[in-house]
Amino acid sequence: MVDYEIILVTGMSGAGKTTAMAVFENLGFYCIDNYPVSILDAFTEMLKQGKFDYLKIAMAVRLNDAMDAIRILSNLDFVNVTTVFLDCDNEKILKRYKQTRRSHPMMIARQASTLTEAIQLERRMFDKLKSQGDRIIDTTLLKAKGLQDVLESAFNEGDTQVFRVSFVSFGYKYGVPKDADLILDVRFLPNPFYVEELRHLTGNDKAVYDYVMEKPETKIFINKTIDYFTYLLKEYEKEGKMQVIIGIGCTGGQHRSVTLTNYFASYYSQFYQVYKWHRDADH
């Protein structure tokens, strides 16, 4: 029987499911939004009989349906299911709903009378279920492009057996990426922020890049870090790990971390399938 690949997308309402589904559609998945779990058995029977023409499916489900959907799909031997949980800070969700003036699903279902109550109710549900996720993505500090980069690095077209290395720059003042496997702190390097003509640029600009890269501290650091990364990535690959996310942080995520992320992404693209994104500099 033909195996189907199903990405189950769930999590906090307002955390980015709509954006995520648009990304999966661009990646060639057949997308089903808010499919009723009550009729999921009928859909899986259609798959079993080979009556569905698409092998790659992304399915968004509400958080209160997630456990049933995971149970049903995980018990099928002809389906490879990956569960993606999208998380987001409560205050950020509240702000997003106020900006869009949309109604929260918990309020529509009359399970909550206020937006704050709806978010808190869903948060309790999320905290109980998040251990069931294969991947948890915190979108609190991610723009739509950032979420796109994260999903594309994990679920892009091509050989799914290829070892992938993702580099993400960030600013410590905004928090550490929760999904990073390794964190590199580059705040000890000379800071272009204190150079007036560089302050409003980023590590994507040649002037900042050259300023950071020409420093003796940077050159020593890069040589030592490449030895460390090269050894570690080979060991991860031997152990069967399919993806490593490396966070590189400076104070504001604009200058030093962006420069080093660009450098390491370029260097390791010689050997691996590499992705990069700048969490706090891509605006």
mmCIF file of C-alpha atoms in Angstrom:
data_model
loop_
_atom_site.group_PDB
_atom_site.id
_atom_site.type_symbol
_atom_site.label_atom_id
_atom_site.label_comp_id
_atom_site.label_asym_id
_atom_site.label_seq_id
_atom_site.Cartn_x
_atom_site.Cartn_y
_atom_site.Cartn_z
ATOM 1 C CA MET A 1 0.000 0.000 0.000
ATOM 2 C CA VAL A 2 1.218 3.507 -0.824
ATOM 3 C CA ASP A 3 2.389 5.540 2.151
ATOM 4 C CA TYR A 4 0.902 8.975 2.684
ATOM 5 C CA GLU A 5 2.761 11.795 4.372
ATOM 6 C CA ILE A 6 0.473 13.810 6.629
ATOM 7 C CA ILE A 7 1.550 16.913 8.516
ATOM 8 C CA LEU A 8 -0.915 17.573 11.324
ATOM 9 C CA VAL A 9 -0.874 21.276 12.228
ATOM 10 C CA THR A 10 -2.421 22.387 15.498
ATOM 11 C CA GLY A 11 -1.698 24.579 18.513
ATOM 12 C CA MET A 12 -2.793 27.863 20.008
ATOM 13 C CA SER A 13 -5.357 29.828 18.008
ATOM 14 C CA GLY A 14 -3.644 32.937 16.701
ATOM 15 C CA ALA A 15 -0.215 31.265 16.668
ATOM 16 C CA GLY A 16 -0.022 31.080 12.881
ATOM 17 C CA LYS A 17 -1.913 28.056 11.546
ATOM 18 C CA THR A 18 -3.210 30.032 8.552
ATOM 19 C CA THR A 19 0.303 31.147 7.642
ATOM 20 C CA ALA A 20 1.636 27.624 8.156
ATOM 21 C CA MET A 21 -0.969 26.125 5.846
ATOM 22 C CA ALA A 22 -0.099 28.640 3.129
ATOM 23 C CA VAL A 23 3.548 27.579 3.428
ATOM 24 C CA PHE A 24 2.664 23.897 3.141
ATOM 25 C CA GLU A 25 0.546 24.625 0.085
ATOM 26 C CA ASN A 26 3.563 26.272 -1.544
ATOM 27 C CA LEU A 27 5.613 23.198 -0.644
ATOM 28 C CA GLY A 28 3.269 21.009 -2.675
ATOM 29 C CA PHE A 29 1.055 19.625 0.088
ATOM 30 C CA TYR A 30 -2.684 19.189 -0.357
ATOM 31 C CA CYS A 31 -4.016 21.393 2.437
ATOM 32 C CA ILE A 32 -7.123 20.726 4.494
ATOM 33 C CA ASP A 33 -8.044 23.416 7.001
ATOM 34 C CA ASN A 34 -10.048 22.611 10.157
ATOM 35 C CA TYR A 35 -11.078 19.157 8.983
ATOM 36 C CA PRO A 36 -13.775 17.754 11.323
ATOM 37 C CA VAL A 37 -12.252 14.927 13.338
ATOM 38 C CA SER A 38 -15.690 13.328 13.579
ATOM 39 C CA ILE A 39 -15.421 12.324 9.912
ATOM 40 C CA LEU A 40 -11.683 11.634 9.871
ATOM 41 C CA ASP A 41 -12.316 7.879 9.809
ATOM 42 C CA ALA A 42 -14.124 8.283 6.483
ATOM 43 C CA PHE A 43 -11.182 10.208 5.083
ATOM 44 C CA THR A 44 -8.638 7.609 6.201
ATOM 45 C CA GLU A 45 -10.768 4.890 4.616
ATOM 46 C CA MET A 46 -10.565 6.829 1.341
ATOM 47 C CA LEU A 47 -6.776 6.886 1.707
ATOM 48 C CA LYS A 48 -6.696 3.168 2.456
ATOM 49 C CA GLN A 49 -8.621 2.416 -0.724
ATOM 50 C CA GLY A 50 -6.271 4.584 -2.766
ATOM 51 C CA LYS A 51 -9.050 6.984 -3.772
ATOM 52 C CA PHE A 52 -7.085 10.122 -2.892
ATOM 53 C CA ASP A 53 -4.725 11.497 -5.513
ATOM 54 C CA TYR A 54 -2.295 13.324 -3.239
ATOM 55 C CA LEU A 55 0.440 11.624 -1.224
ATOM 56 C CA LYS A 56 1.472 14.728 0.754
ATOM 57 C CA ILE A 57 -1.234 16.222 2.943
ATOM 58 C CA ALA A 58 -1.157 19.062 5.475
ATOM 59 C CA MET A 59 -4.131 19.030 7.819
ATOM 60 C CA ALA A 60 -4.947 21.790 10.314
ATOM 61 C CA VAL A 61 -7.083 20.772 13.275
ATOM 62 C CA ARG A 62 -8.350 22.637 16.305
ATOM 63 C CA LEU A 63 -6.497 22.064 19.543
ATOM 64 C CA ASN A 64 -9.458 20.335 21.187
ATOM 65 C CA ASP A 65 -9.538 17.861 18.276
ATOM 66 C CA ALA A 66 -5.780 17.296 18.177
ATOM 67 C CA MET A 67 -5.539 14.271 20.477
ATOM 68 C CA ASP A 68 -8.204 12.334 18.569
ATOM 69 C CA ALA A 69 -6.600 13.212 15.237
ATOM 70 C CA ILE A 70 -3.160 12.095 16.454
ATOM 71 C CA ARG A 71 -4.599 8.839 17.779
ATOM 72 C CA ILE A 72 -6.461 8.008 14.573
ATOM 73 C CA LEU A 73 -3.638 8.871 12.173
ATOM 74 C CA SER A 74 -0.833 7.336 14.241
ATOM 75 C CA ASN A 75 -2.553 3.952 14.217
ATOM 76 C CA LEU A 76 -2.526 3.708 10.422
ATOM 77 C CA ASP A 77 0.339 1.697 8.957
ATOM 78 C CA PHE A 78 0.048 3.418 5.568
ATOM 79 C CA VAL A 79 0.387 6.954 6.965
ATOM 80 C CA ASN A 80 3.544 8.720 8.100
ATOM 81 C CA VAL A 81 2.280 11.456 10.397
ATOM 82 C CA THR A 82 4.216 14.396 11.801
ATOM 83 C CA THR A 83 2.554 16.667 14.333
ATOM 84 C CA VAL A 84 3.443 20.366 14.404
ATOM 85 C CA PHE A 85 2.312 22.360 17.441
ATOM 86 C CA LEU A 86 2.351 26.143 17.046
ATOM 87 C CA ASP A 87 2.804 28.078 20.259
ATOM 88 C CA CYS A 88 2.704 31.788 21.047
ATOM 89 C CA ASP A 89 2.792 33.970 24.142
ATOM 90 C CA ASN A 90 -0.677 34.696 25.561
ATOM 91 C CA GLU A 91 -0.201 38.463 25.424
ATOM 92 C CA LYS A 92 0.908 38.293 21.807
ATOM 93 C CA ILE A 93 -2.152 36.218 20.876
ATOM 94 C CA LEU A 94 -4.372 38.736 22.652
ATOM 95 C CA LYS A 95 -2.765 41.554 20.685
ATOM 96 C CA ARG A 96 -3.155 39.696 17.363
ATOM 97 C CA TYR A 97 -6.849 39.058 17.953
ATOM 98 C CA LYS A 98 -7.460 42.678 18.883
ATOM 99 C CA GLN A 99 -5.675 43.845 15.752
ATOM 100 C CA THR A 100 -7.573 41.525 13.409
ATOM 101 C CA ARG A 101 -10.891 41.744 15.297
ATOM 102 C CA ARG A 102 -11.490 38.050 14.692
ATOM 103 C CA SER A 103 -13.442 35.886 17.128
ATOM 104 C CA HIS A 104 -11.618 33.206 19.069
ATOM 105 C CA PRO A 105 -12.852 29.633 18.363
ATOM 106 C CA MET A 106 -13.503 29.065 22.077
ATOM 107 C CA MET A 107 -15.829 32.064 22.107
ATOM 108 C CA ILE A 108 -17.590 30.960 18.929
ATOM 109 C CA ALA A 109 -18.175 27.563 20.555
ATOM 110 C CA ARG A 110 -19.426 29.367 23.689
ATOM 111 C CA GLN A 111 -16.777 27.696 25.819
ATOM 112 C CA ALA A 112 -15.493 31.099 26.953
ATOM 113 C CA SER A 113 -17.136 34.493 27.350
ATOM 114 C CA THR A 114 -14.073 36.731 26.999
ATOM 115 C CA LEU A 115 -10.961 36.660 24.817
ATOM 116 C CA THR A 116 -8.679 36.399 27.829
ATOM 117 C CA GLU A 117 -10.663 33.474 29.210
ATOM 118 C CA ALA A 118 -10.583 31.750 25.804
ATOM 119 C CA ILE A 119 -6.803 32.053 25.552
ATOM 120 C CA GLN A 120 -6.278 30.806 29.105
ATOM 121 C CA LEU A 121 -8.589 27.847 28.514
ATOM 122 C CA GLU A 122 -6.752 26.910 25.335
ATOM 123 C CA ARG A 123 -3.383 27.369 27.063
ATOM 124 C CA ARG A 124 -4.269 24.764 29.671
ATOM 125 C CA MET A 125 -5.266 22.397 26.897
ATOM 126 C CA PHE A 126 -2.064 23.143 24.967
ATOM 127 C CA ASP A 127 0.172 22.491 27.978
ATOM 128 C CA LYS A 128 -1.419 19.065 28.430
ATOM 129 C CA LEU A 129 -1.039 18.094 24.759
ATOM 130 C CA LYS A 130 2.237 19.669 23.622
ATOM 131 C CA SER A 131 4.274 16.599 24.579
ATOM 132 C CA GLN A 132 2.483 14.802 21.718
ATOM 133 C CA GLY A 133 4.021 17.111 19.117
ATOM 134 C CA ASP A 134 6.949 16.058 16.948
ATOM 135 C CA ARG A 135 7.850 19.708 16.528
ATOM 136 C CA ILE A 136 6.853 22.723 18.615
ATOM 137 C CA ILE A 137 7.363 26.125 16.991
ATOM 138 C CA ASP A 138 7.088 29.280 19.077
ATOM 139 C CA THR A 139 5.879 32.096 16.810
ATOM 140 C CA THR A 140 5.838 34.841 19.459
ATOM 141 C CA LEU A 141 8.782 36.651 17.889
ATOM 142 C CA LEU A 142 8.417 35.339 14.344
ATOM 143 C CA LYS A 143 7.110 37.379 11.466
ATOM 144 C CA ALA A 144 5.276 35.470 8.705
ATOM 145 C CA LYS A 145 8.546 35.215 6.746
ATOM 146 C CA GLY A 146 10.295 33.768 9.781
ATOM 147 C CA LEU A 147 7.661 31.054 10.203
ATOM 148 C CA GLN A 148 7.929 30.324 6.497
ATOM 149 C CA ASP A 149 11.695 29.869 6.817
ATOM 150 C CA VAL A 150 11.329 27.546 9.809
ATOM 151 C CA LEU A 151 8.775 25.332 8.054
ATOM 152 C CA GLU A 152 10.627 25.280 4.755
ATOM 153 C CA SER A 153 13.831 24.224 6.503
ATOM 154 C CA ALA A 154 11.996 21.282 8.060
ATOM 155 C CA PHE A 155 9.546 20.207 5.341
ATOM 156 C CA ASN A 156 10.921 21.420 2.005
ATOM 157 C CA GLU A 157 10.621 19.513 -1.240
ATOM 158 C CA GLY A 158 13.409 17.062 -1.931
ATOM 159 C CA ASP A 159 15.019 14.121 -0.245
ATOM 160 C CA THR A 160 13.639 13.957 3.289
ATOM 161 C CA GLN A 161 16.614 11.784 4.295
ATOM 162 C CA VAL A 162 19.136 14.584 3.748
ATOM 163 C CA PHE A 163 20.788 15.904 6.907
ATOM 164 C CA ARG A 164 19.835 19.564 7.344
ATOM 165 C CA VAL A 165 21.552 22.323 9.264
ATOM 166 C CA SER A 166 19.681 25.532 10.070
ATOM 167 C CA PHE A 167 21.286 28.701 11.401
ATOM 168 C CA VAL A 168 19.124 31.374 13.038
ATOM 169 C CA SER A 169 20.311 34.736 14.344
ATOM 170 C CA PHE A 170 18.523 36.285 17.310
ATOM 171 C CA GLY A 171 18.751 38.982 19.962
ATOM 172 C CA TYR A 172 18.993 37.937 23.604
ATOM 173 C CA LYS A 173 16.883 40.968 24.559
ATOM 174 C CA TYR A 174 13.945 39.286 22.794
ATOM 175 C CA GLY A 175 14.529 35.778 24.138
ATOM 176 C CA VAL A 176 16.290 32.602 23.027
ATOM 177 C CA PRO A 177 14.762 30.490 20.185
ATOM 178 C CA LYS A 178 12.997 27.647 21.941
ATOM 179 C CA ASP A 179 13.517 25.136 19.150
ATOM 180 C CA ALA A 180 17.306 25.596 18.835
ATOM 181 C CA ASP A 181 19.461 22.515 19.477
ATOM 182 C CA LEU A 182 22.592 24.606 20.057
ATOM 183 C CA ILE A 183 23.054 28.211 21.166
ATOM 184 C CA LEU A 184 26.110 30.312 20.333
ATOM 185 C CA ASP A 185 26.590 33.570 22.253
ATOM 186 C CA VAL A 186 28.586 36.159 20.257
ATOM 187 C CA ARG A 187 27.998 39.141 22.543
ATOM 188 C CA PHE A 188 31.708 39.206 23.422
ATOM 189 C CA LEU A 189 32.617 40.422 19.919
ATOM 190 C CA PRO A 190 33.045 44.178 19.235
ATOM 191 C CA ASN A 191 29.588 45.673 18.690
ATOM 192 C CA PRO A 192 28.898 47.694 15.501
ATOM 193 C CA PHE A 193 25.975 49.302 17.337
ATOM 194 C CA TYR A 194 28.446 51.712 18.911
ATOM 195 C CA VAL A 195 29.713 52.856 15.508
ATOM 196 C CA GLU A 196 27.370 55.649 14.444
ATOM 197 C CA GLU A 197 27.396 54.911 10.702
ATOM 198 C CA LEU A 198 26.748 51.188 11.313
ATOM 199 C CA ARG A 199 24.113 51.420 14.040
ATOM 200 C CA HIS A 200 21.081 51.392 11.751
ATOM 201 C CA LEU A 201 22.436 48.698 9.428
ATOM 202 C CA THR A 202 22.485 44.923 9.949
ATOM 203 C CA GLY A 203 24.875 42.066 9.334
ATOM 204 C CA ASN A 204 23.251 41.729 5.916
ATOM 205 C CA ASP A 205 24.993 44.964 4.945
ATOM 206 C CA LYS A 206 28.580 44.666 3.722
ATOM 207 C CA ALA A 207 29.862 47.459 5.968
ATOM 208 C CA VAL A 208 28.685 45.688 9.124
ATOM 209 C CA TYR A 209 29.749 42.266 7.849
ATOM 210 C CA ASP A 210 33.264 43.501 7.103
ATOM 211 C CA TYR A 211 33.504 45.320 10.453
ATOM 212 C CA VAL A 212 32.668 42.146 12.410
ATOM 213 C CA MET A 213 34.673 39.734 10.255
ATOM 214 C CA GLU A 214 37.895 41.753 10.257
ATOM 215 C CA LYS A 215 38.212 41.748 14.051
ATOM 216 C CA PRO A 216 40.956 39.437 15.439
ATOM 217 C CA GLU A 217 38.518 38.091 18.034
ATOM 218 C CA THR A 218 36.127 37.054 15.263
ATOM 219 C CA LYS A 219 38.810 35.241 13.285
ATOM 220 C CA ILE A 220 39.976 33.255 16.320
ATOM 221 C CA PHE A 221 36.387 32.486 17.286
ATOM 222 C CA ILE A 222 35.469 31.260 13.782
ATOM 223 C CA ASN A 223 38.465 28.906 13.599
ATOM 224 C CA LYS A 224 37.661 27.339 16.960
ATOM 225 C CA THR A 225 33.925 27.142 16.256
ATOM 226 C CA ILE A 226 34.376 25.482 12.860
ATOM 227 C CA ASP A 227 36.417 22.715 14.513
ATOM 228 C CA TYR A 228 33.635 22.262 17.073
ATOM 229 C CA PHE A 229 30.748 22.389 14.594
ATOM 230 C CA THR A 230 32.438 20.137 12.042
ATOM 231 C CA TYR A 231 33.015 17.414 14.611
ATOM 232 C CA LEU A 232 29.595 17.759 16.207
ATOM 233 C CA LEU A 233 27.601 17.791 12.954
ATOM 234 C CA LYS A 234 29.338 14.652 11.718
ATOM 235 C CA GLU A 235 28.509 12.891 14.984
ATOM 236 C CA TYR A 236 24.881 14.028 14.829
ATOM 237 C CA GLU A 237 24.616 12.765 11.270
ATOM 238 C CA LYS A 238 26.132 9.386 12.224
ATOM 239 C CA GLU A 239 23.583 9.038 15.021
ATOM 240 C CA GLY A 240 20.744 9.500 12.526
ATOM 241 C CA LYS A 241 19.655 12.990 13.566
ATOM 242 C CA MET A 242 18.040 14.554 10.502
ATOM 243 C CA GLN A 243 18.111 18.232 11.432
ATOM 244 C CA VAL A 244 20.100 20.537 13.703
ATOM 245 C CA ILE A 245 19.060 24.113 14.484
ATOM 246 C CA ILE A 246 21.862 26.387 15.656
ATOM 247 C CA GLY A 247 20.953 29.707 17.241
ATOM 248 C CA ILE A 248 23.533 32.512 17.133
ATOM 249 C CA GLY A 249 22.734 35.379 19.467
ATOM 250 C CA CYS A 250 23.940 38.900 20.168
ATOM 251 C CA THR A 251 22.252 41.658 22.148
ATOM 252 C CA GLY A 252 19.691 42.904 19.636
ATOM 253 C CA GLY A 253 19.962 40.337 16.840
ATOM 254 C CA GLN A 254 20.946 42.930 14.239
ATOM 255 C CA HIS A 255 24.711 42.994 13.734
ATOM 256 C CA ARG A 256 27.076 40.344 15.129
ATOM 257 C CA SER A 257 24.641 37.421 15.164
ATOM 258 C CA VAL A 258 23.440 38.178 11.623
ATOM 259 C CA THR A 259 27.015 38.402 10.344
ATOM 260 C CA LEU A 260 28.068 35.094 11.917
ATOM 261 C CA THR A 261 24.874 33.364 10.819
ATOM 262 C CA ASN A 262 25.526 34.439 7.243
ATOM 263 C CA TYR A 263 29.131 33.274 7.457
ATOM 264 C CA PHE A 264 28.455 29.832 8.942
ATOM 265 C CA ALA A 265 25.477 29.222 6.637
ATOM 266 C CA SER A 266 27.665 29.966 3.627
ATOM 267 C CA TYR A 267 30.552 27.849 4.907
ATOM 268 C CA TYR A 268 28.510 24.745 5.768
ATOM 269 C CA SER A 269 26.445 24.889 2.579
ATOM 270 C CA GLN A 270 29.505 23.225 1.003
ATOM 271 C CA PHE A 271 28.777 20.066 2.974
ATOM 272 C CA TYR A 272 25.109 20.039 4.023
ATOM 273 C CA GLN A 273 21.659 21.209 3.062
ATOM 274 C CA VAL A 274 21.697 24.532 4.897
ATOM 275 C CA TYR A 275 18.991 27.048 5.793
ATOM 276 C CA LYS A 276 19.233 30.366 7.563
ATOM 277 C CA TRP A 277 16.921 33.050 8.857
ATOM 278 C CA HIS A 278 17.312 36.169 10.916
ATOM 279 C CA ARG A 279 14.609 36.186 13.543
ATOM 280 C CA ASP A 280 15.008 39.760 14.720
ATOM 281 C CA ALA A 281 16.622 41.423 11.708
ATOM 282 C CA ASP A 282 14.201 40.311 8.955
ATOM 283 C CA HIS A 283 11.599 43.059 9.233
#
